[in-house]
């Protein structure tokens, strides 16, 4: 259950630096590669000659060459040439709209006529020297919506991430959920708490004391089709919290691009964008390593949850106040899917 | 094909010492844990909130806490509490009758109203200082009834366990099978034979000569739903065999609790109880190591047999005299299952 | 889709030297072993007693003994004996016609009444002191017909085997395909080309210069049910090519026995027979190692192609001139299968 008329993050540019990349997105088997003009390209991962995956081939002078018999495929899905063959009558394979932006490769898996790059969610922190970004990629065997639920309700941090970002107070402070058009925002503000280990490290990373009470916040933004951006941070207590002056806080944006692979598996592009010490590459690496550990804790839970749900498909789950963010986000997803399927 | 109204061995206490244990028994996904009063508890391994397995959580002050969002589950399947939530209306999950006895945790997978701990098969050797017990657990991808067959017909020892407990004479001496109510007994007595390696070691372990003829016996007891206890031993020849004085023999009970996981997989709790040198822990460990090797030889055969039977489901197997124990045991199992399914 | 009334290569003699071999051929689970008179034998890998695979047993004095309860199986599928049992009424299992010839064990998977050893494809290079043979076995998860296609169209060498036997000229020279009865021959002759690495090594192996232009040929012979023999070689340019005198060329036969395991998996017996330096065992080993690397390159492509075809079963593939060999071979296969299925 995912909208196909949408921009999804397919990969990062380094994944196609040296060779084509085969990846399934929204049930579509696609090969991504860097074409002649430096532009990214994406076509079906299926050679029209004998069905070999084009991703096993190579890029020669900007053109994708099948690794089996040398068929040369164009970015538009039309065969360009093949040794000793006239290719005019070869069947076209599907080409996918694809855009490189903000350090990611975005693919549109639905009707190409509707693919407008302007619809790609704006990322204020990308391509901005005041910010630094680090992240990674996990493959999970679960419906991507379980991850939407997970990220729109950070109550789980107390339990799943007890040793890093969890703390008892998350549990105790209620969340507020608002839906604004196609976006959902879930907010939690915890005043005068002690920072957990992850944030103590970041306070030190920004030359602030780590042994004093802080005001902590989490503001989760769901953006269709399945992106979740979470503003997180701590400020020295009483300095204005979320609105505190930059010198009194450390804050960042947890970046989550959730890309469906199939109905029950997903690609999880995770990372963190921060606007303190953006030049400090060691800090970037250190944060990424910390996040990698934290998010690995989620994968075990979510894959086990998926196995349970697959085994008991008829069970109704609870939808509590803490689940409101996920519930609202799923309603938006449902609406988008229904609109796509409606007769024109 | 297994009775659900029955006590099965689910685990050993050490498996739930530190954390909850998720285990499927008779197709039921169950979490086992030690509750507040030291009692064992068992409920569905499915959090009523979002379906996460409760076995990924932890026990806090004797209560099972979901590892995802902190829901506190009671032993009766009713949610006790959840941070920030009223839980009165939460759906109940299933609780399973469970008893710790004889060094095992027993679960009743059927109608809880019928679960009478008095129905747990009495083990005369357990909780008895004159006896020692050592054992282990194997997971097998086969119908547990293939293991019933295996254990109720020890002819296979000659072939499967040629290097340890097998000997040609097993083949040559006929077996006797008797059904007494819900129990089946298969007996084989071999007089004046040389002991195979396993028994020679045990003779030495009991300070008896290992180079003289012995009388050897095997008496297999099937007890529903799927327990097989095998009295085994050797006595110096002519001293009375099975009935010989304790000083002239070594004997023990091979303990086999066969717990269905699914229709084609099982948990095999195997072990040996002995009443000679019960304080000798090295001997216990040595016997267990020997058994572990012997029983691993069965697993390869049984899993391959299961694959063959699954591939050719319509083939009729032979039921020879040596198979009578398994055949009778299966009839009892069939009768129990039919009775369960009959309208009241 | 494979003819069953055919001789397939099942194994090499060394695979049954020490113990029985269980192998599935054309969906038949078969145990191969060396019987009492040194003859090979093949029966269903299914003990009529309890369904254990007979291949887990052993051969005693030329007879196959089940490893579970000691049933002794005859080469004809009739039980010979079993300890303590009368076996006259035991059901027969299927026996398969099997022949050891040319260094391979051949099995007939269809109607035994039609199994005529004279129908085994003659191999002029086998049992001939002027020739040497070396080869190996790969298991592939693909329809064996994808390998027929692969071998009947060597255009792929340019792409799949760029570092060993591939060269650009293969692409540029057209192939000729002829069907003669049940046989298909695809030929390609490349004149005045530089030899690729594999052939340069062989030229040196035959004491010929490796830095001069050569005439190169590839003549692929498809023989039902699924054998492909490829005459390959290079001669110093202008010396007559394929017909050059033995002193001016190196040539050999690429030997490919493609044995279906299931509809989507196969056993690939590959090798090379050569008639230069036949006594040089180091050369045999060196050629085999080179081939092993080359043919491993095919397996990755073919298994990925199979996954693509399984995912998109309705797609029509192209049948170009270079595919004619495979297309013709498949027509013969289709005809054989249709004839088998036709009512008598």
mmCIF file of C-alpha atoms in Angstrom, chain A:
data_model
loop_
_atom_site.group_PDB
_atom_site.id
_atom_site.type_symbol
_atom_site.label_atom_id
_atom_site.label_comp_id
_atom_site.label_asym_id
_atom_site.label_seq_id
_atom_site.Cartn_x
_atom_site.Cartn_y
_atom_site.Cartn_z
ATOM 1 C CA UNK A 1 0.000 0.000 0.000
ATOM 2 C CA UNK A 2 1.981 2.945 -1.304
ATOM 3 C CA UNK A 3 1.356 5.811 -3.719
ATOM 4 C CA UNK A 4 3.262 5.302 -6.944
ATOM 5 C CA UNK A 5 2.879 8.854 -8.190
ATOM 6 C CA UNK A 6 5.499 10.165 -5.817
ATOM 7 C CA UNK A 7 9.193 10.902 -5.508
ATOM 8 C CA UNK A 8 11.046 8.347 -3.442
ATOM 9 C CA UNK A 9 14.688 8.314 -2.511
ATOM 10 C CA UNK A 10 16.194 5.488 -4.564
ATOM 11 C CA UNK A 11 19.852 5.673 -3.664
ATOM 12 C CA UNK A 12 22.741 7.954 -2.884
ATOM 13 C CA UNK A 13 25.044 9.117 -5.692
ATOM 14 C CA UNK A 14 27.986 7.083 -4.404
ATOM 15 C CA UNK A 15 25.999 3.921 -5.021
ATOM 16 C CA UNK A 16 26.140 4.558 -8.792
ATOM 17 C CA UNK A 17 29.620 6.045 -8.971
ATOM 18 C CA UNK A 18 31.311 2.990 -10.396
ATOM 19 C CA UNK A 19 28.616 0.797 -11.833
ATOM 20 C CA UNK A 20 24.874 0.473 -12.359
ATOM 21 C CA UNK A 21 22.739 -0.297 -9.320
ATOM 22 C CA UNK A 22 19.799 -2.701 -9.424
ATOM 23 C CA UNK A 23 17.176 -1.841 -6.809
ATOM 24 C CA UNK A 24 13.496 -2.587 -6.401
ATOM 25 C CA UNK A 25 11.356 0.420 -5.463
ATOM 26 C CA UNK A 26 7.570 0.110 -5.026
ATOM 27 C CA UNK A 27 7.716 -3.356 -6.574
ATOM 28 C CA UNK A 28 9.475 -2.007 -9.669
ATOM 29 C CA UNK A 29 12.797 -3.601 -10.562
ATOM 30 C CA UNK A 30 14.899 -0.658 -11.669
ATOM 31 C CA UNK A 31 18.499 -0.092 -12.703
ATOM 32 C CA UNK A 32 19.970 3.285 -11.741
ATOM 33 C CA UNK A 33 23.112 4.637 -13.393
ATOM 34 C CA UNK A 34 24.908 7.787 -14.331
ATOM 35 C CA UNK A 35 24.381 8.546 -17.998
ATOM 36 C CA UNK A 36 26.612 10.355 -20.467
ATOM 37 C CA UNK A 37 25.880 13.893 -19.513
ATOM 38 C CA UNK A 38 26.429 13.161 -15.811
ATOM 39 C CA UNK A 39 22.686 12.946 -15.344
ATOM 40 C CA UNK A 40 21.242 10.035 -13.450
ATOM 41 C CA UNK A 41 19.044 7.642 -15.375
ATOM 42 C CA UNK A 42 16.696 4.817 -14.430
ATOM 43 C CA UNK A 43 15.098 2.139 -16.585
ATOM 44 C CA UNK A 44 13.603 -1.265 -15.984
ATOM 45 C CA UNK A 45 16.218 -3.767 -14.887
ATOM 46 C CA UNK A 46 15.264 -6.135 -17.685
ATOM 47 C CA UNK A 47 17.040 -6.365 -21.009
ATOM 48 C CA UNK A 48 14.487 -6.568 -23.836
ATOM 49 C CA UNK A 49 16.670 -9.091 -25.627
ATOM 50 C CA UNK A 50 16.743 -12.053 -23.222
ATOM 51 C CA UNK A 51 15.611 -10.690 -19.867
ATOM 52 C CA UNK A 52 18.995 -10.413 -18.154
ATOM 53 C CA UNK A 53 19.184 -7.685 -15.499
ATOM 54 C CA UNK A 54 20.813 -4.641 -17.051
ATOM 55 C CA UNK A 55 22.304 -3.851 -13.646
ATOM 56 C CA UNK A 56 24.814 -6.658 -14.229
ATOM 57 C CA UNK A 57 26.148 -4.699 -17.186
ATOM 58 C CA UNK A 58 28.261 -1.591 -17.293
ATOM 59 C CA UNK A 59 28.180 2.006 -18.351
ATOM 60 C CA UNK A 60 30.327 2.730 -21.411
ATOM 61 C CA UNK A 61 30.696 6.339 -22.458
ATOM 62 C CA UNK A 62 27.547 7.175 -20.602
ATOM 63 C CA UNK A 63 25.441 4.386 -22.050
ATOM 64 C CA UNK A 64 24.136 1.333 -20.285
ATOM 65 C CA UNK A 65 25.454 -1.834 -21.931
ATOM 66 C CA UNK A 66 23.886 -5.193 -21.121
ATOM 67 C CA UNK A 67 26.452 -7.557 -19.622
ATOM 68 C CA UNK A 68 25.114 -10.530 -21.544
ATOM 69 C CA UNK A 69 25.135 -9.682 -25.266
ATOM 70 C CA UNK A 70 26.079 -6.024 -25.440
ATOM 71 C CA UNK A 71 22.704 -4.439 -26.124
ATOM 72 C CA UNK A 72 23.036 -0.675 -25.580
ATOM 73 C CA UNK A 73 20.048 0.774 -23.745
ATOM 74 C CA UNK A 74 19.033 4.422 -23.833
ATOM 75 C CA UNK A 75 17.845 6.500 -20.894
ATOM 76 C CA UNK A 76 14.404 6.550 -22.471
ATOM 77 C CA UNK A 77 14.049 2.764 -22.483
ATOM 78 C CA UNK A 78 14.684 2.509 -26.225
ATOM 79 C CA UNK A 79 17.477 0.264 -27.409
ATOM 80 C CA UNK A 80 20.221 2.414 -28.948
ATOM 81 C CA UNK A 81 22.143 -0.335 -30.672
ATOM 82 C CA UNK A 82 23.312 -3.896 -30.502
ATOM 83 C CA UNK A 83 26.270 -5.453 -32.302
ATOM 84 C CA UNK A 84 25.192 -6.839 -35.632
ATOM 85 C CA UNK A 85 21.510 -6.022 -35.107
ATOM 86 C CA UNK A 86 18.915 -3.563 -36.376
ATOM 87 C CA UNK A 87 17.192 -2.444 -33.204
ATOM 88 C CA UNK A 88 14.382 -0.310 -34.568
ATOM 89 C CA UNK A 89 11.731 -2.872 -33.765
ATOM 90 C CA UNK A 90 12.992 -3.793 -30.313
ATOM 91 C CA UNK A 91 10.332 -3.333 -27.638
ATOM 92 C CA UNK A 92 10.773 -0.349 -25.368
ATOM 93 C CA UNK A 93 11.301 -0.920 -21.705
ATOM 94 C CA UNK A 94 10.039 1.465 -19.084
ATOM 95 C CA UNK A 95 12.081 4.530 -18.173
ATOM 96 C CA UNK A 96 11.561 6.204 -14.834
ATOM 97 C CA UNK A 97 11.739 9.927 -14.102
ATOM 98 C CA UNK A 98 14.727 10.422 -11.876
ATOM 99 C CA UNK A 99 16.322 13.495 -10.325
ATOM 100 C CA UNK A 100 19.530 14.003 -8.381
ATOM 101 C CA UNK A 101 18.950 16.583 -5.676
ATOM 102 C CA UNK A 102 20.028 17.287 -2.109
ATOM 103 C CA UNK A 103 22.579 14.497 -2.200
ATOM 104 C CA UNK A 104 20.053 11.821 -3.099
ATOM 105 C CA UNK A 105 18.698 10.206 -6.248
ATOM 106 C CA UNK A 106 14.907 10.497 -6.388
ATOM 107 C CA UNK A 107 12.721 8.275 -8.532
ATOM 108 C CA UNK A 108 9.072 8.617 -9.594
ATOM 109 C CA UNK A 109 7.539 5.169 -9.781
ATOM 110 C CA UNK A 110 4.130 6.118 -11.176
ATOM 111 C CA UNK A 111 2.787 7.884 -14.249
ATOM 112 C CA UNK A 112 5.760 9.669 -15.814
ATOM 113 C CA UNK A 113 3.525 12.375 -17.223
ATOM 114 C CA UNK A 114 2.808 13.554 -13.699
ATOM 115 C CA UNK A 115 6.420 13.620 -12.524
ATOM 116 C CA UNK A 116 7.215 17.193 -11.582
ATOM 117 C CA UNK A 117 10.598 17.709 -9.906
ATOM 118 C CA UNK A 118 9.128 20.736 -8.163
ATOM 119 C CA UNK A 119 7.141 18.296 -6.044
ATOM 120 C CA UNK A 120 10.288 17.021 -4.371
ATOM 121 C CA UNK A 121 10.079 18.005 -0.718
ATOM 122 C CA UNK A 122 12.343 20.983 -0.058
ATOM 123 C CA UNK A 123 15.218 20.255 2.341
ATOM 124 C CA UNK A 124 16.431 23.499 3.851
ATOM 125 C CA UNK A 125 19.516 21.897 5.312
ATOM 126 C CA UNK A 126 20.821 20.411 2.091
ATOM 127 C CA UNK A 127 23.284 22.276 -0.117
ATOM 128 C CA UNK A 128 23.742 24.740 2.734
ATOM 129 C CA UNK A 129 27.232 25.342 4.172
ATOM 130 C CA UNK A 130 25.814 26.092 7.612
ATOM 131 C CA UNK A 131 24.646 22.522 7.873
ATOM 132 C CA UNK A 132 26.332 19.143 7.880
ATOM 133 C CA UNK A 133 24.719 15.833 7.017
ATOM 134 C CA UNK A 134 25.677 12.229 7.665
ATOM 135 C CA UNK A 135 23.606 9.116 7.198
ATOM 136 C CA UNK A 136 23.284 5.542 6.037
ATOM 137 C CA UNK A 137 20.990 2.944 4.543
ATOM 138 C CA UNK A 138 19.294 -0.083 6.080
ATOM 139 C CA UNK A 139 17.153 -2.720 4.416
ATOM 140 C CA UNK A 140 14.223 -3.872 6.546
ATOM 141 C CA UNK A 141 11.807 -6.722 5.997
ATOM 142 C CA UNK A 142 8.733 -4.756 7.049
ATOM 143 C CA UNK A 143 5.981 -2.597 5.599
ATOM 144 C CA UNK A 144 7.411 0.934 5.429
ATOM 145 C CA UNK A 145 4.333 2.156 7.302
ATOM 146 C CA UNK A 146 5.531 0.409 10.438
ATOM 147 C CA UNK A 147 8.515 2.741 10.253
ATOM 148 C CA UNK A 148 6.237 5.749 9.739
ATOM 149 C CA UNK A 149 4.419 4.723 12.933
ATOM 150 C CA UNK A 150 7.738 4.270 14.682
ATOM 151 C CA UNK A 151 9.058 7.687 13.780
ATOM 152 C CA UNK A 152 5.842 9.595 14.373
ATOM 153 C CA UNK A 153 5.694 8.254 17.921
ATOM 154 C CA UNK A 154 8.962 8.612 19.767
ATOM 155 C CA UNK A 155 7.554 7.151 22.967
ATOM 156 C CA UNK A 156 9.371 4.014 21.924
ATOM 157 C CA UNK A 157 12.730 5.696 22.582
ATOM 158 C CA UNK A 158 12.299 5.049 26.305
ATOM 159 C CA UNK A 159 12.142 1.315 25.644
ATOM 160 C CA UNK A 160 13.942 0.619 22.393
ATOM 161 C CA UNK A 161 16.749 3.107 22.861
ATOM 162 C CA UNK A 162 17.099 3.108 26.637
ATOM 163 C CA UNK A 163 20.882 3.394 26.420
ATOM 164 C CA UNK A 164 21.189 6.314 24.019
ATOM 165 C CA UNK A 165 18.307 8.698 23.425
ATOM 166 C CA UNK A 166 15.592 7.174 25.601
ATOM 167 C CA UNK A 167 14.595 8.644 28.941
ATOM 168 C CA UNK A 168 11.681 8.126 31.262
ATOM 169 C CA UNK A 169 10.321 11.626 30.768
ATOM 170 C CA UNK A 170 9.436 10.930 27.132
ATOM 171 C CA UNK A 171 6.784 8.626 28.448
ATOM 172 C CA UNK A 172 5.428 11.107 30.867
ATOM 173 C CA UNK A 173 4.978 14.098 28.637
ATOM 174 C CA UNK A 174 2.005 13.980 26.314
ATOM 175 C CA UNK A 175 2.366 14.537 22.602
ATOM 176 C CA UNK A 176 0.404 16.873 20.392
ATOM 177 C CA UNK A 177 -0.531 15.839 16.873
ATOM 178 C CA UNK A 178 -1.686 18.205 14.159
ATOM 179 C CA UNK A 179 -2.548 17.535 10.557
ATOM 180 C CA UNK A 180 -2.030 20.395 8.140
ATOM 181 C CA UNK A 181 -3.157 19.462 4.640
ATOM 182 C CA UNK A 182 -0.944 16.572 3.598
ATOM 183 C CA UNK A 183 1.446 17.003 6.475
ATOM 184 C CA UNK A 184 1.331 15.709 10.019
ATOM 185 C CA UNK A 185 3.266 17.147 12.941
ATOM 186 C CA UNK A 186 3.710 15.431 16.286
ATOM 187 C CA UNK A 187 5.374 17.471 19.031
ATOM 188 C CA UNK A 188 6.675 16.727 22.491
ATOM 189 C CA UNK A 189 8.397 19.242 24.791
ATOM 190 C CA UNK A 190 10.123 18.074 27.969
ATOM 191 C CA UNK A 191 11.278 20.822 30.289
ATOM 192 C CA UNK A 192 14.001 20.620 32.937
ATOM 193 C CA UNK A 193 15.161 17.086 32.335
ATOM 194 C CA UNK A 194 18.645 15.609 32.353
ATOM 195 C CA UNK A 195 19.910 14.874 28.870
ATOM 196 C CA UNK A 196 20.394 11.208 27.907
ATOM 197 C CA UNK A 197 23.812 9.990 26.683
ATOM 198 C CA UNK A 198 23.372 10.885 23.002
ATOM 199 C CA UNK A 199 22.503 14.482 23.851
ATOM 200 C CA UNK A 200 25.141 14.831 26.533
ATOM 201 C CA UNK A 201 27.688 13.947 23.864
ATOM 202 C CA UNK A 202 26.224 16.551 21.517
ATOM 203 C CA UNK A 203 26.218 19.215 24.239
ATOM 204 C CA UNK A 204 29.926 18.553 24.700
ATOM 205 C CA UNK A 205 30.308 18.579 20.915
ATOM 206 C CA UNK A 206 28.927 22.095 20.939
ATOM 207 C CA UNK A 207 31.019 23.157 23.977
ATOM 208 C CA UNK A 208 28.063 23.279 26.363
ATOM 209 C CA UNK A 209 27.911 21.694 29.831
ATOM 210 C CA UNK A 210 26.361 18.229 29.865
ATOM 211 C CA UNK A 211 25.522 17.994 33.549
ATOM 212 C CA UNK A 212 22.783 20.584 33.820
ATOM 213 C CA UNK A 213 19.035 20.327 33.268
ATOM 214 C CA UNK A 214 17.888 20.961 29.738
ATOM 215 C CA UNK A 215 14.679 21.607 27.881
ATOM 216 C CA UNK A 216 14.302 18.900 25.245
ATOM 217 C CA UNK A 217 12.043 18.789 22.183
ATOM 218 C CA UNK A 218 10.995 16.425 19.430
ATOM 219 C CA UNK A 219 8.932 17.709 16.516
ATOM 220 C CA UNK A 220 8.144 15.037 13.947
ATOM 221 C CA UNK A 221 7.051 16.051 10.452
ATOM 222 C CA UNK A 222 5.469 13.538 8.122
ATOM 223 C CA UNK A 223 5.648 14.576 4.467
ATOM 224 C CA UNK A 224 4.153 12.378 1.728
ATOM 225 C CA UNK A 225 4.784 9.909 0.422
ATOM 226 C CA UNK A 226 6.834 8.632 3.356
ATOM 227 C CA UNK A 227 9.430 11.100 4.547
ATOM 228 C CA UNK A 228 9.759 11.884 8.232
ATOM 229 C CA UNK A 229 11.881 14.820 9.370
ATOM 230 C CA UNK A 230 12.279 15.173 13.101
ATOM 231 C CA UNK A 231 13.493 18.376 14.703
ATOM 232 C CA UNK A 232 15.264 17.327 17.874
ATOM 233 C CA UNK A 233 17.352 19.200 20.363
ATOM 234 C CA UNK A 234 18.124 20.283 23.863
ATOM 235 C CA UNK A 235 18.710 23.784 25.270
ATOM 236 C CA UNK A 236 20.078 24.668 28.654
ATOM 237 C CA UNK A 237 16.982 24.824 30.847
ATOM 238 C CA UNK A 238 15.167 28.137 30.958
ATOM 239 C CA UNK A 239 16.864 29.615 27.897
ATOM 240 C CA UNK A 240 13.818 29.377 25.681
ATOM 241 C CA UNK A 241 13.828 25.705 24.733
ATOM 242 C CA UNK A 242 13.117 25.169 21.041
ATOM 243 C CA UNK A 243 13.388 28.945 20.556
ATOM 244 C CA UNK A 244 16.588 29.371 22.548
ATOM 245 C CA UNK A 245 19.518 31.226 21.099
ATOM 246 C CA UNK A 246 21.891 29.080 19.047
ATOM 247 C CA UNK A 247 24.665 29.424 21.644
ATOM 248 C CA UNK A 248 22.493 27.826 24.335
ATOM 249 C CA UNK A 249 21.306 24.751 22.474
ATOM 250 C CA UNK A 250 22.201 21.876 20.237
ATOM 251 C CA UNK A 251 19.654 20.865 17.698
ATOM 252 C CA UNK A 252 19.420 18.882 14.568
ATOM 253 C CA UNK A 253 17.074 17.205 12.144
ATOM 254 C CA UNK A 254 16.689 13.462 12.074
ATOM 255 C CA UNK A 255 16.209 12.649 8.419
ATOM 256 C CA UNK A 256 14.216 9.561 7.429
ATOM 257 C CA UNK A 257 13.391 8.669 3.846
ATOM 258 C CA UNK A 258 11.310 5.509 3.854
ATOM 259 C CA UNK A 259 11.234 3.851 0.470
ATOM 260 C CA UNK A 260 8.969 0.840 -0.059
ATOM 261 C CA UNK A 261 10.686 -2.056 -1.769
ATOM 262 C CA UNK A 262 7.713 -4.436 -1.685
ATOM 263 C CA UNK A 263 4.570 -4.541 0.455
ATOM 264 C CA UNK A 264 6.596 -6.012 3.304
ATOM 265 C CA UNK A 265 10.102 -4.687 2.832
ATOM 266 C CA UNK A 266 11.692 -1.275 2.643
ATOM 267 C CA UNK A 267 14.836 0.784 2.198
ATOM 268 C CA UNK A 268 15.534 3.022 5.147
ATOM 269 C CA UNK A 269 17.673 6.080 4.347
ATOM 270 C CA UNK A 270 18.442 7.553 7.726
ATOM 271 C CA UNK A 271 20.655 10.395 8.796
ATOM 272 C CA UNK A 272 21.059 13.583 10.737
ATOM 273 C CA UNK A 273 21.448 17.171 9.594
ATOM 274 C CA UNK A 274 22.883 19.619 12.110
ATOM 275 C CA UNK A 275 23.774 23.296 12.121
ATOM 276 C CA UNK A 276 26.395 23.268 14.863
ATOM 277 C CA UNK A 277 30.055 22.650 14.061
ATOM 278 C CA UNK A 278 29.162 21.783 10.462
ATOM 279 C CA UNK A 279 32.830 21.611 9.422
ATOM 280 C CA UNK A 280 33.716 19.008 12.048
ATOM 281 C CA UNK A 281 33.904 15.796 10.034
ATOM 282 C CA UNK A 282 34.853 13.720 13.029
ATOM 283 C CA UNK A 283 31.687 14.864 14.742
ATOM 284 C CA UNK A 284 29.674 13.946 11.641
ATOM 285 C CA UNK A 285 31.188 10.471 11.633
ATOM 286 C CA UNK A 286 30.656 10.083 15.350
ATOM 287 C CA UNK A 287 26.987 11.068 15.131
ATOM 288 C CA UNK A 288 26.436 8.747 12.200
ATOM 289 C CA UNK A 289 27.991 5.842 14.076
ATOM 290 C CA UNK A 290 25.762 6.581 17.048
ATOM 291 C CA UNK A 291 22.665 6.770 14.858
ATOM 292 C CA UNK A 292 23.590 3.550 13.087
ATOM 293 C CA UNK A 293 23.508 1.749 16.419
ATOM 294 C CA UNK A 294 20.269 3.401 17.537
ATOM 295 C CA UNK A 295 18.416 2.679 14.314
ATOM 296 C CA UNK A 296 19.622 -0.893 14.239
ATOM 297 C CA UNK A 297 17.682 -1.331 17.491
ATOM 298 C CA UNK A 298 14.501 -0.406 15.641
ATOM 299 C CA UNK A 299 15.069 -2.851 12.827
ATOM 300 C CA UNK A 300 14.913 -5.910 15.097
ATOM 301 C CA UNK A 301 11.626 -4.768 16.645
ATOM 302 C CA UNK A 302 9.988 -3.774 13.370
ATOM 303 C CA UNK A 303 10.904 -6.954 11.525
ATOM 304 C CA UNK A 304 9.555 -9.040 14.418
ATOM 305 C CA UNK A 305 6.411 -6.885 14.482
ATOM 306 C CA UNK A 306 5.962 -7.510 10.743
ATOM 307 C CA UNK A 307 6.291 -11.256 11.227
ATOM 308 C CA UNK A 308 3.627 -11.135 13.929
ATOM 309 C CA UNK A 309 1.284 -9.027 11.795
ATOM 310 C CA UNK A 310 1.778 -11.284 8.780
ATOM 311 C CA UNK A 311 0.948 -14.314 10.900
ATOM 312 C CA UNK A 312 -2.192 -12.715 12.369
ATOM 313 C CA UNK A 313 -3.485 -10.521 9.535
ATOM 314 C CA UNK A 314 -6.964 -10.164 11.002
ATOM 315 C CA UNK A 315 -6.029 -8.630 14.318
ATOM 316 C CA UNK A 316 -6.992 -5.020 14.874
ATOM 317 C CA UNK A 317 -4.300 -2.941 16.528
ATOM 318 C CA UNK A 318 -4.888 -0.212 19.061
ATOM 319 C CA UNK A 319 -4.726 3.414 18.008
ATOM 320 C CA UNK A 320 -3.855 5.382 21.104
ATOM 321 C CA UNK A 321 -3.128 9.059 21.417
ATOM 322 C CA UNK A 322 0.582 8.330 21.054
ATOM 323 C CA UNK A 323 -0.220 6.593 17.768
ATOM 324 C CA UNK A 324 -2.057 9.594 16.351
ATOM 325 C CA UNK A 325 0.895 10.697 14.233
ATOM 326 C CA UNK A 326 1.117 7.356 12.474
ATOM 327 C CA UNK A 327 -2.640 7.072 12.188
ATOM 328 C CA UNK A 328 -2.937 10.489 10.556
ATOM 329 C CA UNK A 329 -0.032 9.793 8.238
ATOM 330 C CA UNK A 330 -1.609 6.510 7.140
ATOM 331 C CA UNK A 331 -4.864 8.319 6.401
ATOM 332 C CA UNK A 332 -2.996 10.644 4.078
ATOM 333 C CA UNK A 333 -1.267 7.691 2.418
ATOM 334 C CA UNK A 334 -4.634 5.937 2.007
ATOM 335 C CA UNK A 335 -6.114 9.058 0.448
ATOM 336 C CA UNK A 336 -3.253 9.406 -2.016
ATOM 337 C CA UNK A 337 -3.516 5.765 -3.030
ATOM 338 C CA UNK A 338 -7.286 6.004 -3.429
ATOM 339 C CA UNK A 339 -6.928 9.117 -5.587
ATOM 340 C CA UNK A 340 -4.427 7.336 -7.817
ATOM 341 C CA UNK A 341 -6.737 4.397 -8.293
ATOM 342 C CA UNK A 342 -9.860 6.451 -8.921
ATOM 343 C CA UNK A 343 -11.021 6.582 -12.535
ATOM 344 C CA UNK A 344 -10.016 9.909 -14.063
#
